C-alpha positions as a printed NumPy array, in Angstrom:
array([[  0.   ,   0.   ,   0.   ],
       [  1.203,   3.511,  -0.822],
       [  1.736,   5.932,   1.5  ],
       [ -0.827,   8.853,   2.145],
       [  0.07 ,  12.027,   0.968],
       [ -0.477,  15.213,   3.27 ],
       [ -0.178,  18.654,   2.053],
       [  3.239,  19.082,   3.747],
       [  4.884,  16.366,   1.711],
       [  3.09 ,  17.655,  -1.759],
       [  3.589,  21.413,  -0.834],
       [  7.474,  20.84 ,  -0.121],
       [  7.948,  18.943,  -3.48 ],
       [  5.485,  21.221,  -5.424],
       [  7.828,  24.307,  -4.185],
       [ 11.007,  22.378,  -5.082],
       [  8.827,  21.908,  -8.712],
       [  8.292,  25.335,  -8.931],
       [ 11.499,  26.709,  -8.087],
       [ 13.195,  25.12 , -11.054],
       [ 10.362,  25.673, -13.318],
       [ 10.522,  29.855, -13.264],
       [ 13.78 ,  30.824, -13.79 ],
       [ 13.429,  34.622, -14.329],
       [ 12.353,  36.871, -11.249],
       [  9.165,  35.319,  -9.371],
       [  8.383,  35.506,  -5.618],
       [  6.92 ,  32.714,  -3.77 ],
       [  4.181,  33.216,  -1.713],
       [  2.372,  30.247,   0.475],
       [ -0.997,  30.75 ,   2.44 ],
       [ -2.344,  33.986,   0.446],
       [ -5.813,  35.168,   1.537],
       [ -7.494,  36.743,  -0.766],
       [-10.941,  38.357,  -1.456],
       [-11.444,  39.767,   2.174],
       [-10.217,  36.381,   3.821],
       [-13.077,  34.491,   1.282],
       [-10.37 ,  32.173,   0.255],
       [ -6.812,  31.444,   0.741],
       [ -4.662,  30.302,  -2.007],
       [ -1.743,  27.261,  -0.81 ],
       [  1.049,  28.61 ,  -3.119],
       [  0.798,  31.482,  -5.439],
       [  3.864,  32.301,  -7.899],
       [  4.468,  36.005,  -8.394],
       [  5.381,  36.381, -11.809],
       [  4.952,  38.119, -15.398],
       [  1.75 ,  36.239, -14.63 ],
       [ -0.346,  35.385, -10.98 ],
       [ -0.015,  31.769, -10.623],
       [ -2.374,  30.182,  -8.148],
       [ -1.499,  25.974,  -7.2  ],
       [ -4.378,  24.55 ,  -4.651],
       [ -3.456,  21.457,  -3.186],
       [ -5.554,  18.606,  -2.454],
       [ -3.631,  16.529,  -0.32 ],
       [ -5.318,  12.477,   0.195],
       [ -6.62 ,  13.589,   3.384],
       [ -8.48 ,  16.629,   1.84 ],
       [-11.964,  16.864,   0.37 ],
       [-13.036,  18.343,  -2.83 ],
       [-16.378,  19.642,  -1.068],
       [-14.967,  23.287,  -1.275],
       [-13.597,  23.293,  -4.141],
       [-15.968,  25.009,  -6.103],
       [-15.957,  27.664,  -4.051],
       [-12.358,  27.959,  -3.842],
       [-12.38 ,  28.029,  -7.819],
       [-14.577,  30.78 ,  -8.084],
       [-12.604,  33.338,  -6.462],
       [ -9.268,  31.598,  -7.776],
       [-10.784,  32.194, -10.563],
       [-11.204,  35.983, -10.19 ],
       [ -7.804,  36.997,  -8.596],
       [ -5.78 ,  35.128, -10.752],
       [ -3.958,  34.854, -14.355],
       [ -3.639,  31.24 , -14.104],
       [ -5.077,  28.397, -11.862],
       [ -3.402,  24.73 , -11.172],
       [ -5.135,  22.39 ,  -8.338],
       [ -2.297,  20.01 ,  -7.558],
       [ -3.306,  16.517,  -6.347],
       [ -3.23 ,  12.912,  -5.825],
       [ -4.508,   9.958,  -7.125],
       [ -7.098,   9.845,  -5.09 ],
       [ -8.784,  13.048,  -6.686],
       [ -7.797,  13.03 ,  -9.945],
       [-10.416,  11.641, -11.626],
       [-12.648,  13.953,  -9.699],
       [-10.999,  16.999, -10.032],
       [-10.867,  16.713, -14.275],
       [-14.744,  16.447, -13.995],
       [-14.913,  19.872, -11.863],
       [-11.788,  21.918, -13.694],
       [-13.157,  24.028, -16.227],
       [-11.328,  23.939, -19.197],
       [ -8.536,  27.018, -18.517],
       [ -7.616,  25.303, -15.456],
       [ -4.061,  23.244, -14.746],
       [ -3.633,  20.275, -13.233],
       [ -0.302,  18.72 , -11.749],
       [ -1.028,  15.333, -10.034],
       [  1.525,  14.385,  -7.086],
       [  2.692,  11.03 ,  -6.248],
       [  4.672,   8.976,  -4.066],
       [  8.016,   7.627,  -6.042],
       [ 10.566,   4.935,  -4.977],
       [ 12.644,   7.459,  -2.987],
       [ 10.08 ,   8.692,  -0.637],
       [  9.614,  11.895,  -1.912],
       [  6.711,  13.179,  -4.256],
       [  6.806,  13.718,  -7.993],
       [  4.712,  16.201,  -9.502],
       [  4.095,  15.517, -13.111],
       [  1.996,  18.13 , -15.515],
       [ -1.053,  16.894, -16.837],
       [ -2.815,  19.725, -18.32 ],
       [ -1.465,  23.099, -18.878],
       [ -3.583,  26.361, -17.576],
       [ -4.57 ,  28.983, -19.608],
       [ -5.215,  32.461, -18.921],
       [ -8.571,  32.663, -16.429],
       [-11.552,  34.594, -18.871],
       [-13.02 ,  35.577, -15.052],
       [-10.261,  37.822, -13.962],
       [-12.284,  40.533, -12.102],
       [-11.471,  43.915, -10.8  ],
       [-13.956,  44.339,  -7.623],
       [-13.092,  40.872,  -6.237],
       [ -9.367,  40.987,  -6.887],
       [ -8.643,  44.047,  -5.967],
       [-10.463,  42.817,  -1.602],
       [ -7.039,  41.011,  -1.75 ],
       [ -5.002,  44.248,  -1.449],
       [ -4.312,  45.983,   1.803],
       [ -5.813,  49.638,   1.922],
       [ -2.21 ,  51.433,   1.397],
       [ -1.996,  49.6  ,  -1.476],
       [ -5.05 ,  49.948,  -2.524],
       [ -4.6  ,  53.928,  -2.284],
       [ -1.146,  53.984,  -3.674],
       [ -2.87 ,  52.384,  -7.055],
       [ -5.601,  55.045,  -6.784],
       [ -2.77 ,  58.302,  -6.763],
       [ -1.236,  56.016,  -9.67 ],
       [ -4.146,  56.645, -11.678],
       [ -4.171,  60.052, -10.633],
       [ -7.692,  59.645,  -9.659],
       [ -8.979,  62.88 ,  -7.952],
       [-10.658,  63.137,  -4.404],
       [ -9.494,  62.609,  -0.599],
       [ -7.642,  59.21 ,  -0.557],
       [ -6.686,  58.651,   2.808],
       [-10.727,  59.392,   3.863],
       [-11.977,  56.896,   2.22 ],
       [-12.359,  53.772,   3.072],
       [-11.328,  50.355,   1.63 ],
       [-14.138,  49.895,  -0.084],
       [-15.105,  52.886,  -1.59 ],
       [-10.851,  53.183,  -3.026],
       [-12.193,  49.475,  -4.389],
       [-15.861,  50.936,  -5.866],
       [-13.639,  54.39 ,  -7.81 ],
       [-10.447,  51.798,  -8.578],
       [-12.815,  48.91 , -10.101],
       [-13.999,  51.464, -13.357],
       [-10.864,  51.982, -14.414],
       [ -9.383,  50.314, -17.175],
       [ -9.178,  46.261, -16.739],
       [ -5.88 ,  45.711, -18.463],
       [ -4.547,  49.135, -16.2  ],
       [ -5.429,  47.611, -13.232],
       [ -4.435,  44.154, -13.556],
       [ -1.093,  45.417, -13.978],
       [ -1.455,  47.738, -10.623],
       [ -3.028,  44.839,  -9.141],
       [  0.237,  42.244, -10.362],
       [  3.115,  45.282,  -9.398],
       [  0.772,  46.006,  -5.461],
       [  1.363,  42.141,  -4.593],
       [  4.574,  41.87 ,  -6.479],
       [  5.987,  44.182,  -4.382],
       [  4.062,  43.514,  -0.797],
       [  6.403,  42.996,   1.739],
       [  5.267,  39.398,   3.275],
       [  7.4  ,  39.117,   5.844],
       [  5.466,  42.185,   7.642],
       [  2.84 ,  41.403,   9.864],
       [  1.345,  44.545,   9.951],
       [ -1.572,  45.487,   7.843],
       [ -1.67 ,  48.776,   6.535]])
């Protein structure tokens, strides 16, 4: 019998995975809420692109899933879920088509080998409003003066800097959205 695969072991080989797979600048980011705490994304690769990977580990359930997809969905570029045996065949009946998947086994050495099965393509639900509840409110106002929108910033609150960001430009602000998270110190602990 093979051994049962927890997110630790998958997670630690996934990052090793990772780690050779971008070469130019990325940053590595594990445990990412995003969408006003809605849903938190495992591993997320900062990139030229926002790569979300969702593990499902043998002793996870694919009850949330859905859920989870819909606001991966809207935050991100690009979507894997990364997961065993166990949940493969279920997860390529609930992946919509743009969606990755990396499946993660035991091998001979005791470690876990993630293989590619399907590539991910860019995510048609990318949306401003719910992306942008991922952002901390200095960032949020540091993309509003960077659009040189007019009014009060620092009255406002986080959700009204959201409701005036959100009708700007989509292609604008997925690019302020990439560069505020990009460049998010996450080693602070201190919300701002």
């Amino acid at each position: 019998m093979s051994k049962m695969l927890r997110d630790i072991d998958i997670r630690q080989s996934l990052i090793e995975h990772l780690t050779t797979r971008f070469k130019s600048e990325y940053k590595l980011v594990e445990e990412l809420s995003i969408s006003d705490k809605r849903a938190r994304a495992d591993v997320v690769v900062l990139a030229k692109s926002l790569f979300n990977y969702e593990i499902k580990s043998d002793v996870d359930s694919l009850s949330r899933f859905t859920t989870q997809m819909f606001f991966y969905d809207r935050v991100f570029e690009r979507n894997f879920i990364v997961t065993t045996d166990k949940h493969l065949a279920k997860a390529i009946e609930l992946l919509p088509s743009h969606w990755g998947l990396l499946s993660a086994s035991p091998n001979r050495q005791g470690s876990v080998k993630i293989k590619t099965i399907k590539a991910a393509k860019m995510s048609p639900h990318w949306e401003p409003a719910t992306a942008l509840f991922t952002l901390w409110k200095s960032e949020l106002i540091d993309i509003y003066e960077e659009l040189k929108l007019t009014g009060p910033t620092k009255s406002l609150s986080r959700e009204q800097l959201i409701e005036e960001i959100s009708t700007s430009s989509k292609r604008g602000l997925k690019q302020s959205f990439k560069k505020a998270l990009t460049t998010r110190d996450f080693t602070s602990s201190l919300r701002k």
